[in-house]
Short mmCIF file of C-alpha atoms in Angstrom, two decimals:
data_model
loop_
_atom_site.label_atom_id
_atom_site.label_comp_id
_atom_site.label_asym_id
_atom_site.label_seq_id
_atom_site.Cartn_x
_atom_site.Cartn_y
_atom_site.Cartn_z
CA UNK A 16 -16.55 105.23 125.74
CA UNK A 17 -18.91 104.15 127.91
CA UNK A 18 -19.46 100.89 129.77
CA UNK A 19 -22.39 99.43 127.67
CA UNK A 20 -20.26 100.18 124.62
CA UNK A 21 -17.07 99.04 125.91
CA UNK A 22 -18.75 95.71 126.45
CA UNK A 23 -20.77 95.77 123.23
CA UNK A 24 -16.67 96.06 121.78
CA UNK A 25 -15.75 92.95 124.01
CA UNK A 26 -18.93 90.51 122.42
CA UNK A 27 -18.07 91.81 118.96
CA UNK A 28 -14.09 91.15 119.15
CA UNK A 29 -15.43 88.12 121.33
CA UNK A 30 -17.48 86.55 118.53
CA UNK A 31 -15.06 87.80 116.09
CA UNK A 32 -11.97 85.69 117.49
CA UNK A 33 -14.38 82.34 118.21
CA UNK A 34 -15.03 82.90 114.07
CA UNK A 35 -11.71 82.77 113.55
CA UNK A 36 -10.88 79.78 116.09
CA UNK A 37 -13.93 78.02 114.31
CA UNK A 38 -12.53 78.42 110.53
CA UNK A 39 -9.15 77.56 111.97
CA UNK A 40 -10.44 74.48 113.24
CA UNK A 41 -12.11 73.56 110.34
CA UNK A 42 -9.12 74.32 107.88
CA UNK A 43 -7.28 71.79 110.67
CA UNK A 44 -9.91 69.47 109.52
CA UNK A 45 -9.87 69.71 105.99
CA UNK A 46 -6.26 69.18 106.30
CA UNK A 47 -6.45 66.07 108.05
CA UNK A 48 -8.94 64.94 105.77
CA UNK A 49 -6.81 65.98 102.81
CA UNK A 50 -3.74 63.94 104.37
CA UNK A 51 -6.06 61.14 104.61
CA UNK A 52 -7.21 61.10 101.00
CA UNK A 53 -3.70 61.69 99.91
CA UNK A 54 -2.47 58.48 101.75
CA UNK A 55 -5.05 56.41 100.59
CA UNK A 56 -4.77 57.42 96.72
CA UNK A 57 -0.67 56.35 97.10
CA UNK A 58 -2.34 53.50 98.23
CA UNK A 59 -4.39 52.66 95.48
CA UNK A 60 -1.70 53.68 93.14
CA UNK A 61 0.69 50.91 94.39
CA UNK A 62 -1.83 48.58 94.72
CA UNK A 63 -2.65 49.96 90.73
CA UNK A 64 1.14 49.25 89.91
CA UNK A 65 1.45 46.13 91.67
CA UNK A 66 -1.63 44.55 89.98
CA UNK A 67 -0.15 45.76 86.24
CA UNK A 68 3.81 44.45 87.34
CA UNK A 69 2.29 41.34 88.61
CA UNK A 70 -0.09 41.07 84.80
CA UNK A 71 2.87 42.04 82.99
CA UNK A 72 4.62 39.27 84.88
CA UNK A 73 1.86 36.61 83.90
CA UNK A 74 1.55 37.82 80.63
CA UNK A 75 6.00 37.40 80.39
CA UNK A 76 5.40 33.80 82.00
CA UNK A 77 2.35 32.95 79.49
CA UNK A 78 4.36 34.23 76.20
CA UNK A 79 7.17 32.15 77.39
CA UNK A 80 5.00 29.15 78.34
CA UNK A 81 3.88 29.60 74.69
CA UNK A 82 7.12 30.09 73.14
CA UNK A 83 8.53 27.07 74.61
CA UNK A 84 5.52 25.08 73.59
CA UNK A 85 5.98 26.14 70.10
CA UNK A 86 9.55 25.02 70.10
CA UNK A 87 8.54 21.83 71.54
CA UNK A 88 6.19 21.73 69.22
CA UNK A 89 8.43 22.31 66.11
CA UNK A 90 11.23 19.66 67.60
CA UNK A 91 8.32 16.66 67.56
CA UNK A 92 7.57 17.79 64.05
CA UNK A 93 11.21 17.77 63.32
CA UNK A 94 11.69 13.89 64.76
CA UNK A 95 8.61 12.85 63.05
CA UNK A 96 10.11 13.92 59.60
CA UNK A 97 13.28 12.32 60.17
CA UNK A 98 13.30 8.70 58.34
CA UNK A 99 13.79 6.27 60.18
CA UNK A 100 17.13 5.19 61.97
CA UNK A 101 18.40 1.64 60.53
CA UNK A 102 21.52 0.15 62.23
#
């Protein structure tokens, strides 16, 4: 092997290796990224699940609210009918 070609060899496996270095780099990257997109979907998600626990919550609060007006409703119906007291 001559010199020309034994350097010719060196560039090739040169460039080869900086390919290599490059595409692991950018599978670093895309990692990171990936990580990053991860976190910030579990982020959504409990902000998701906190918004529907904290509806679900209203909507428990409202149907009670309602419920208890009902009953209130039904006891000033009740004293209404009553005749009246007489001592």
């Amino acid at each position: 092997m001559g010199s020309q070609e034994f350097h010719d060899l060196a560039n090739v496996t040169q460039a080869m290796i900086w390919k290599g270095v490059a595409a692991v780099t950018r599978a670093r990257i895309d990692i990171a990224h990936t990580r990053l997109l991860r976190e910030e979907t579990r982020e959504l998600r409990l902000q998701a699940q906190d918004a529907r626990a904290r509806a679900d919550a209203q909507a428990v609060r409202a149907a009670y609210s309602a419920e208890r007006a009902q009953l209130a409703a039904e006891w000033v119906a009740r004293v209404a009918a009553r005749p009246p007291f007489r001592a």
